[in-house]
Structures are given as C-alpha cells and as structure tokens.
CSV table of C-alpha atoms in Angstrom, one decimal:
chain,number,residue,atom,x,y,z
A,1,UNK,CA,14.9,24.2,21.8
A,2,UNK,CA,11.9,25.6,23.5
A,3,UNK,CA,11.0,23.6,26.9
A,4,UNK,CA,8.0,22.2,25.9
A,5,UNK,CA,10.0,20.3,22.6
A,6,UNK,CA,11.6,18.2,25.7
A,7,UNK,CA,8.3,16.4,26.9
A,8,UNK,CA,7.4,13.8,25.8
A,9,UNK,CA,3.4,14.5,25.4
A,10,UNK,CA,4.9,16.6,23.2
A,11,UNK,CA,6.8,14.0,20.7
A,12,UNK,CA,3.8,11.6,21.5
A,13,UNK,CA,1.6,14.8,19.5
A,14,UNK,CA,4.2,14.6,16.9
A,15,UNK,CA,4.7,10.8,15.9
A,16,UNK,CA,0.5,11.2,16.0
A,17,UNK,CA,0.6,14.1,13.3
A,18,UNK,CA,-1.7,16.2,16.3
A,19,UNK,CA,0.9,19.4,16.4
A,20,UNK,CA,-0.5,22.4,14.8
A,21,UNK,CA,1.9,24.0,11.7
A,22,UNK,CA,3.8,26.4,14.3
A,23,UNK,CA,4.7,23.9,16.6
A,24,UNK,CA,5.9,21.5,13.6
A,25,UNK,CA,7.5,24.4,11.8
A,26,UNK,CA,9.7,25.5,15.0
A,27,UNK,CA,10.3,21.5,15.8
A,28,UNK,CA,11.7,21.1,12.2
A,29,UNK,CA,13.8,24.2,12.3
A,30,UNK,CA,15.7,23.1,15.3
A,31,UNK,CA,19.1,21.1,15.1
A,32,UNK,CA,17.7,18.1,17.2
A,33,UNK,CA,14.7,17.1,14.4
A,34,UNK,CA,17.2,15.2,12.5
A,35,UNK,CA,18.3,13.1,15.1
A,36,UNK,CA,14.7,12.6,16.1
A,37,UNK,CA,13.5,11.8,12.1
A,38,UNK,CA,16.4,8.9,11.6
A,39,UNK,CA,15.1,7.3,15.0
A,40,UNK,CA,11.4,7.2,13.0
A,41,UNK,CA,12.8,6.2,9.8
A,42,UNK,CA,14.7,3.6,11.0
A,43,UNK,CA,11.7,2.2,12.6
A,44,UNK,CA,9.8,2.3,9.3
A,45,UNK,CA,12.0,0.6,7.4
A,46,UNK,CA,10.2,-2.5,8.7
A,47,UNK,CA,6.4,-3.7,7.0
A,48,UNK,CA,4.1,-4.9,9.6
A,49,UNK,CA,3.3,-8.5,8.6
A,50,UNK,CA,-0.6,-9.4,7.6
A,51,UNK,CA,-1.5,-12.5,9.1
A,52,UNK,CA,1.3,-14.6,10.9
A,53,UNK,CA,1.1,-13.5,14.5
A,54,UNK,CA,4.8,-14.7,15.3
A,55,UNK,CA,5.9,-12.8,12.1
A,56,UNK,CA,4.6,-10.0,13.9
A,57,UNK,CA,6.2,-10.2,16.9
A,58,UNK,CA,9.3,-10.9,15.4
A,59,UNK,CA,8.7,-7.5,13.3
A,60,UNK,CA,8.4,-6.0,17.1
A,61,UNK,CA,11.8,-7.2,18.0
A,62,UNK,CA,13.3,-6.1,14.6
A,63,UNK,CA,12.2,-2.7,15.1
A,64,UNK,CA,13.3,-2.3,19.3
A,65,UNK,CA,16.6,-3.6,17.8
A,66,UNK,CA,16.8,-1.1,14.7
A,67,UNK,CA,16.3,1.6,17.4
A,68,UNK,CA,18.8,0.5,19.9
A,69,UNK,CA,21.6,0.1,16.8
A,70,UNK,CA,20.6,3.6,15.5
A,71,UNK,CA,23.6,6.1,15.4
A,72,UNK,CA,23.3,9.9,16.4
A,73,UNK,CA,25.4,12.2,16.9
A,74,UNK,CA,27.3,11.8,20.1
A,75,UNK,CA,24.8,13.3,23.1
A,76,UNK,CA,24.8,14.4,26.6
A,77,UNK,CA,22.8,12.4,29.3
A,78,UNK,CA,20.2,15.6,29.0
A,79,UNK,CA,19.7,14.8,25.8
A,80,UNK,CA,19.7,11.1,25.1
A,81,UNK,CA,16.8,10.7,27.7
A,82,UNK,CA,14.7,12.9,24.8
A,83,UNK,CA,16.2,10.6,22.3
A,84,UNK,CA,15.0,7.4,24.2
A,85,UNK,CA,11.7,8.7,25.0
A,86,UNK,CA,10.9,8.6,21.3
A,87,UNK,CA,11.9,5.2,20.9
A,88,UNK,CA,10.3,4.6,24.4
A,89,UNK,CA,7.2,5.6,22.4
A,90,UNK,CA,7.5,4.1,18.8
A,91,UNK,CA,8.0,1.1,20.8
A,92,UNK,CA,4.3,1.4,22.7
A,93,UNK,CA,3.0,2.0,19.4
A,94,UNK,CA,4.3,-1.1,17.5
A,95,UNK,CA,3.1,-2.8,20.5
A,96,UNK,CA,-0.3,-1.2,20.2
A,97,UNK,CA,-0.2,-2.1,16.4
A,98,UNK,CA,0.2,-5.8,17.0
A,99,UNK,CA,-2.1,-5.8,19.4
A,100,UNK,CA,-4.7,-4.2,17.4
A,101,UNK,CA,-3.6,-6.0,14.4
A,102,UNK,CA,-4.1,-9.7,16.4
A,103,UNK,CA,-7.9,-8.5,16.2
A,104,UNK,CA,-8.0,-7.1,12.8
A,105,UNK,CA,-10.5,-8.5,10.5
A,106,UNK,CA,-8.7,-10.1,7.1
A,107,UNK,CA,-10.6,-10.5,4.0
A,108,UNK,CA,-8.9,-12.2,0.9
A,109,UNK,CA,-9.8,-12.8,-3.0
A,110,UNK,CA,-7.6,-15.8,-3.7
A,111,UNK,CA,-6.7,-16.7,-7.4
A,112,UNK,CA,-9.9,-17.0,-9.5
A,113,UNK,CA,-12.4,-15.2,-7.4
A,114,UNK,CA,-13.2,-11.4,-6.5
A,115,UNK,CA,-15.3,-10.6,-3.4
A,116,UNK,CA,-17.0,-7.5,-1.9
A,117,UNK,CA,-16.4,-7.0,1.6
A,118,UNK,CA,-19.0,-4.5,3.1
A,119,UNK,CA,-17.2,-2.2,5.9
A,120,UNK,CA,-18.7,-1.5,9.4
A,121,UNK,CA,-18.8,2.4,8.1
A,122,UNK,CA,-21.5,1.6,5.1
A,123,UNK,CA,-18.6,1.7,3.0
A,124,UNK,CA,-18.0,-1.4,0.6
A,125,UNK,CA,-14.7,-3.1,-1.1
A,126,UNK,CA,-14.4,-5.1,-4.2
A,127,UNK,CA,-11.5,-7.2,-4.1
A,128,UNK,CA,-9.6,-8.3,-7.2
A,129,UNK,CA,-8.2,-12.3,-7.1
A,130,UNK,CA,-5.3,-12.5,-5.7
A,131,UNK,CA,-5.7,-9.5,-3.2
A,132,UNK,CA,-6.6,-8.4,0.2
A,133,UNK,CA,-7.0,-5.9,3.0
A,134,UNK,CA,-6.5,-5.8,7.1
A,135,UNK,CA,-8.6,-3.5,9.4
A,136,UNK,CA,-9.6,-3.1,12.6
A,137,UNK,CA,-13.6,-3.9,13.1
A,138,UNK,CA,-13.6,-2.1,16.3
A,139,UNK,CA,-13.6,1.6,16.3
A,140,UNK,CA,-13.4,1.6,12.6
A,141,UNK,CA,-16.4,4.4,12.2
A,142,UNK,CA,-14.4,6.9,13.7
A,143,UNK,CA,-10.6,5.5,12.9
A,144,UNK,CA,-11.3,4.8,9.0
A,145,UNK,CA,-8.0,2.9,8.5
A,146,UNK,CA,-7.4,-0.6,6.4
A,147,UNK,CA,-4.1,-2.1,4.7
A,148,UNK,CA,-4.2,-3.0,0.7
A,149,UNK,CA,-2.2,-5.7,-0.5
A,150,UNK,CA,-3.7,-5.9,-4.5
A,151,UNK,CA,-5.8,-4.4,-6.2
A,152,UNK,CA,-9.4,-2.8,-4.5
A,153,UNK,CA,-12.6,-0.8,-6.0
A,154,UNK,CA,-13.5,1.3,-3.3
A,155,UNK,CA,-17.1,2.7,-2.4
A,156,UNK,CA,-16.2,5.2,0.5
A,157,UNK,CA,-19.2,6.6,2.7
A,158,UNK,CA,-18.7,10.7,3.5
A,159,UNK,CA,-17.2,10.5,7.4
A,160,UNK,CA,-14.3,10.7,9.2
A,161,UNK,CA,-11.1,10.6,6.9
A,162,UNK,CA,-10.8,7.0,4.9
A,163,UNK,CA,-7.5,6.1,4.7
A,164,UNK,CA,-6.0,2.5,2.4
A,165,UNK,CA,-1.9,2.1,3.3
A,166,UNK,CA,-0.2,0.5,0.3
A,167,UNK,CA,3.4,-0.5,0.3
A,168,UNK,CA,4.4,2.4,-1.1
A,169,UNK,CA,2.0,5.4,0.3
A,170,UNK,CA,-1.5,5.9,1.5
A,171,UNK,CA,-4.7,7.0,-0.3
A,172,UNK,CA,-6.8,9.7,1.7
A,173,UNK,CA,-10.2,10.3,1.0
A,174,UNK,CA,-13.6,11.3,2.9
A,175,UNK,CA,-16.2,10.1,0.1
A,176,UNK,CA,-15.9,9.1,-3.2
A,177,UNK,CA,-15.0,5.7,-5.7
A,178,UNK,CA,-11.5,5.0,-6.7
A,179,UNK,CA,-9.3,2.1,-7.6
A,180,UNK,CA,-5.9,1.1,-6.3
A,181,UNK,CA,-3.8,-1.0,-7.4
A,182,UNK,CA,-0.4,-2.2,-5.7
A,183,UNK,CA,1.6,-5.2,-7.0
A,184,UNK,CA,5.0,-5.4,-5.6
A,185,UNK,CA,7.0,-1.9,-5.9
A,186,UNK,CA,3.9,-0.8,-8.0
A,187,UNK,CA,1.0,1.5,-7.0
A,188,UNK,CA,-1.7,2.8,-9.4
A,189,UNK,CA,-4.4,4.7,-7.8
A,190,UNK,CA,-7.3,6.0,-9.8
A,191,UNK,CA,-10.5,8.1,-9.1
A,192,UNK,CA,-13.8,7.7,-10.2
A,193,UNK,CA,-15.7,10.0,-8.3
A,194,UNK,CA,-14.9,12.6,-5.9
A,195,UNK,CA,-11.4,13.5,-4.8
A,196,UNK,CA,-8.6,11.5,-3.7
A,197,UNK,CA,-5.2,11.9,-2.3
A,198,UNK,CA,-2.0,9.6,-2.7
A,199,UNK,CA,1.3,10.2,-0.5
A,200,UNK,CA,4.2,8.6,-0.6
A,201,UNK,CA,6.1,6.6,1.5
A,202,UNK,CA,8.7,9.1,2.9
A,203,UNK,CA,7.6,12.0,1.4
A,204,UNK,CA,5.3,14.9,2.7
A,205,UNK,CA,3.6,16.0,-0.1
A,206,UNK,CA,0.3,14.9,-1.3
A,207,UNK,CA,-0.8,14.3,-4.5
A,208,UNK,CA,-4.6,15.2,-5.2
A,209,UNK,CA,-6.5,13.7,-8.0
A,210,UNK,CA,-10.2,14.3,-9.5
A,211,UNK,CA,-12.5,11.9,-11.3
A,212,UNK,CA,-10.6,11.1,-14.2
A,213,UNK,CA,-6.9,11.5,-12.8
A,214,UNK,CA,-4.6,8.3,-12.5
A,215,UNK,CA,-1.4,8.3,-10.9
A,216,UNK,CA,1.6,5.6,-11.1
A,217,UNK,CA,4.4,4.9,-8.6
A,218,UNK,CA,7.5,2.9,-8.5
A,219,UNK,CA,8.0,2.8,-5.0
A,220,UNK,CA,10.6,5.8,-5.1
A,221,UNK,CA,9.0,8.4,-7.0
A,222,UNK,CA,5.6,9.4,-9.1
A,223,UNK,CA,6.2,8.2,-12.7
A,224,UNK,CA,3.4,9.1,-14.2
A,225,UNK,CA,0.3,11.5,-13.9
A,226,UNK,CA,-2.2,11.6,-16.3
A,227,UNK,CA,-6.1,11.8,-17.2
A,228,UNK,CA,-8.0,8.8,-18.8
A,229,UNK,CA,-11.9,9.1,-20.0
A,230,UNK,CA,-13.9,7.3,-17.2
A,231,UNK,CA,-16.8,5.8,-19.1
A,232,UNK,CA,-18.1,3.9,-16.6
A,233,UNK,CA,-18.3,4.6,-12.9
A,234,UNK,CA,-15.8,1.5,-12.0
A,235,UNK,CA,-13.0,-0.5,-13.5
A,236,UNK,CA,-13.2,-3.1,-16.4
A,237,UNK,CA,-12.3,-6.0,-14.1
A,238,UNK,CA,-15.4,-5.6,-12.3
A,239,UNK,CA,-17.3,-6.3,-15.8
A,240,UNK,CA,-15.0,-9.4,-16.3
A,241,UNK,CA,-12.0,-7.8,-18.0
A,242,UNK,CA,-8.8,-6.9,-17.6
A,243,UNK,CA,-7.3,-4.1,-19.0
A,244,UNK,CA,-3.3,-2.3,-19.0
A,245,UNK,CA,-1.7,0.7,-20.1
A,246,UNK,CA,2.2,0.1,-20.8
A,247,UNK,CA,3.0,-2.6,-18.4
A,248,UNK,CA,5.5,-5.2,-18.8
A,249,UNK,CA,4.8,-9.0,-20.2
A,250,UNK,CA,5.7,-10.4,-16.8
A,251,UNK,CA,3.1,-7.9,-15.0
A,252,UNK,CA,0.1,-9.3,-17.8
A,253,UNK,CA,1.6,-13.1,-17.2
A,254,UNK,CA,0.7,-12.4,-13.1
A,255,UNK,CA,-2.4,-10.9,-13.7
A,256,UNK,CA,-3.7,-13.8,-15.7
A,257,UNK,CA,-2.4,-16.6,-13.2
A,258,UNK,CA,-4.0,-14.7,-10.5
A,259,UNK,CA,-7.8,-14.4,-12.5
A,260,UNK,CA,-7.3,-17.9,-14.1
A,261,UNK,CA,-5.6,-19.2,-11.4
A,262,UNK,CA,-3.1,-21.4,-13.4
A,263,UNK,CA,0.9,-21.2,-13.4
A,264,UNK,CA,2.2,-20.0,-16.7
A,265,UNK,CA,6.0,-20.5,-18.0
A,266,UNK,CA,7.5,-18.9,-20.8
A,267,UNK,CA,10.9,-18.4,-22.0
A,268,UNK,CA,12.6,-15.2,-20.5
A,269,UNK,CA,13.3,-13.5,-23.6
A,270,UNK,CA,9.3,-12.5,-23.4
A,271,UNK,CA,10.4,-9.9,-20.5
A,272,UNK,CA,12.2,-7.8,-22.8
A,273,UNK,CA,9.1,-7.1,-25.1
A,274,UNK,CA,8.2,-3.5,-25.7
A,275,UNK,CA,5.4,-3.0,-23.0
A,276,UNK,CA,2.2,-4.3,-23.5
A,277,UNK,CA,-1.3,-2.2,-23.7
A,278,UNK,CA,-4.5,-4.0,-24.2
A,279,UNK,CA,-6.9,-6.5,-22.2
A,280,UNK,CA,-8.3,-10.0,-21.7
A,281,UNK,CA,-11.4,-11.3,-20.8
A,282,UNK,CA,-12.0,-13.7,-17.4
A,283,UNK,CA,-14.3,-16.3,-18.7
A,284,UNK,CA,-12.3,-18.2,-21.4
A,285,UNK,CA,-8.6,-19.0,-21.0
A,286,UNK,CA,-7.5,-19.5,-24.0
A,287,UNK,CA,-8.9,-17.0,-25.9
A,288,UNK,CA,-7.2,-14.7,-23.1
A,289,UNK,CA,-3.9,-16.1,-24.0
A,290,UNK,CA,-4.7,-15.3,-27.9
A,291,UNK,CA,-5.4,-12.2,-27.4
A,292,UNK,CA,-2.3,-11.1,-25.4
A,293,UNK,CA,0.5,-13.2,-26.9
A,294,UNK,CA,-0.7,-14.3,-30.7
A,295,UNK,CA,0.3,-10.8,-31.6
A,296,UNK,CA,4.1,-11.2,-30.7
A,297,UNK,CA,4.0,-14.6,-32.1
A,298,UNK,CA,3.9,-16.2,-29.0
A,299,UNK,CA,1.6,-20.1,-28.6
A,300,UNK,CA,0.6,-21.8,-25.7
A,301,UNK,CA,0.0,-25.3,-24.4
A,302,UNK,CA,-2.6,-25.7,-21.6
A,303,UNK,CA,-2.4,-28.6,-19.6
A,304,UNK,CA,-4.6,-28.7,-16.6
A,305,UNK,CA,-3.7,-25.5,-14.5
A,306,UNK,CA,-0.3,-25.8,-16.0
A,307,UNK,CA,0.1,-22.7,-19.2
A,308,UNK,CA,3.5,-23.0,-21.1
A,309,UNK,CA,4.3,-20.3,-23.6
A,310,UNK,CA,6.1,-21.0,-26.5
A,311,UNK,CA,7.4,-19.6,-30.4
C-alpha cells in the first residue's frame, strides 16, 4: 500500500466519497480494502432513529460496539492503528450525525392528512398520510440532503445535488419531479420530469431513470423496471386517489388505514389473493372498500374507525 493509503485524511476522503477514481481504484485493488469495507458495513447495519433523541444515542453506542466486536484478520500493531483510525472516524461521524440530526427539522402527514412542506432551497414536498421526512434547515442550500419514511411528491429546484435516503437506497437528482415511495422493505421511485437516480443500499451501481421510468425494490435487489404513460405531471394521490400496480392485499389494507385512518381486520386467508391492481378514492370510505374487496367477494362492517372484512 502506497504511503499516503495509511493517513488518515486519506480514509476521512474515502468514507466522504471525495477520492478521485485512481485513488479509489488503487485503494480497492489492495489486500487491506476488505478489512477496511467490513469495518463500514458493520457500522451500517444500524438505521439512525427519526425522532427519539435517546434512541439515537443508543444507536451511537450500538454502532462503537459493532466496531469494537468486528473481526479481521489477525494484524500487526502497524496495521491495526489504520484499522482503528477508521472506526476512530465513523465514530466522529455518527457523532456528527446525531448532533445534526438533534436540530433537524421533522415534518409528518399522520393518517388522514397529506401536507406540503416547502424546503429552504425553493424546492417543495408533498407528503402522503402516514409519511414523513428529517433534514437539516441549516446549510441545506448547499448540503441538499433529507430522510423519507413513506411516500413523497417531490418538486426539486436545479442546485447542488438533491439527495432523499430511503431504507433501502437513495434517490439522486439536481432538478426535476418524482415520486417515491418506501413502505417497509419496499421502495418505488418514479419520475415525472427530468432525471432521476436510485442506488441501493450496498451496492455501487446507480440506476438512472427518465420521465416515464418506474423502478421497484425489495430491499435486496431491483425487481422490477419498467415505463408507465405519465398523463399528468404528478401522482393520482395528489388528486384524491390511490392507485397500485400488483401489490399484495395487506399492502392496499395499509394504504387505506393510513388515508382513512381507521383499523381494518380481515381474516388471513385474504393475504394469499393473487395481487391486486386497481385504485380507491379518499373521500368516501365505503365505496373505497367496494371497490377493492366486492370483486373477491369480500363485505365489510364499519363501526366507528373500526373496518372488519368479512365473506
């Protein structure tokens, strides 16, 4: 390994994604890179918390402790000191990240309601019930980075890269319209304007789509990749309607507790229905419920903000 590989300004450049494709193409080709890559990956293996301030101080501790159990192979004192500076620095930057995170502005659409959130860029959100997003207000202009938990219409100014982390990847774009939605190990990201790139969590590559292009993840790989007509420049829930494209029973049963904001039970056997592609509408809850489940001969009882399905 080259001198310079041992400094650590140098792996500080590297866990910042600053290096220029030489210096990362001779880091990766030597023997050490592994050893450095499982001490990031074990560190990543751990979500930064939203909200709950001693949630994220306990994901702080997780992740020192992930480091310090991490096993590589067996090293002289010459080289664990490079080993430790790495987790010397992942450790500053969680610590940076809660820091910055403790001042983060949090927006959220609870059940029943969708919001826009205007962004100190000039760049606006529209958030679906049941979703929000986490971002820094100061220094956001040049530092265009937020976290998505649900589903978001975004309407990006053209700047310094935008970037939305999902639990599964991360959108890039520098100005355009595009949807995203992430429910559980499910992301599906979709452009309306512009370009728009997804990554996945773990990988390298990146995934570029054009107006039009929809792209589906299950949290491991890309399952599907497809182009839809866009006949209007945003997404049917924005208009008051939900719509799906082979999803399952239980992700339509969500979907309509979250816009209705009632608690539905059915029996179990309705998870194993073919999957579902169709729509409801947000302003009547019953006729919602007809319209998804009367076709697999399915009734309903409403009862307050209490929904039991039925044969």
């Amino acid at each position: 390994m080259q001198e310079h590989f041992t400094d650590d300004t140098f792996l500080a450049r590297w866990l910042s994604g600053e290096l220029t494709e030489k210096e990362l193409a001779d880091f990766k080709s030597h023997a050490d890179y592994q050893s450095y890559k499982k001490i990031i990956e074990a560190s990543d293996e751990i979500e930064m918390p939203l909200r709950d301030r001693q949630l994220r101080w306990t994901y702080l501790s997780q992740k020192m402790q992930a480091i310090q159990k991490l096993r590589v192979s067996p090293v002289g004192f010459r080289t664990w000191w490079k080993y430790a500076a790495v987790a010397a620095i992942i450790i500053m930057l969680g610590y940076w990240a809660f820091v910055r995170e403790d001042s983060s502005v949090f927006q959220e659409a609870k059940a029943g309601q969708q919001i826009t959130v205007p962004l100190p860029d000039g760049s606006s959100v529209r958030l679906n019930a049941g979703s929000s997003i986490l971002y820094a207000e100061k220094g956001f202009n040049t530092e265009r980075t937020l976290r998505l938990d649900g589903e978001a219409f975004f309407d990006v100014q053209e700047g310094s890269p935008f970037i939305v982390k999902c639990q599964n990847g991360e959108v890039t774009v520098l100005g355009t319209t595009f949807n995203v939605r992430t429910r559980g190990n499910t992301t599906e990201l979709t452009c309306y304007s512009g370009q728009v790139g997804f990554r996945l969590k773990g990988s390298e590559g990146v995934n570029k789509l054009q107006p039009g292009d929809r792209i589906l993840s299950d949290g491991q790989e890309i399952v599907e990749l497809s182009h839809i007509p866009i006949d209007f420049p945003s997404p049917t829930w924005m208009e008051g309607r939900s719509t799906f494209r082979k999803v399952s029973f239980k992700y339509v049963v969500e979907e309509l507790e979250r816009q209705f904001d009632v608690r539905i039970s059915y029996p179990q056997e309705l998870e194993a229905l073919p999957l579902y592609t169709g729509g409801f509408p947000h302003d009547d809850l019953p006729t919602a419920l007809d319209i998804v489940f009367s076709p697999v001969a399915y009734q309903h009882e409403i009862i307050g903000k209490e929904v039991r399905l039925f044969k």
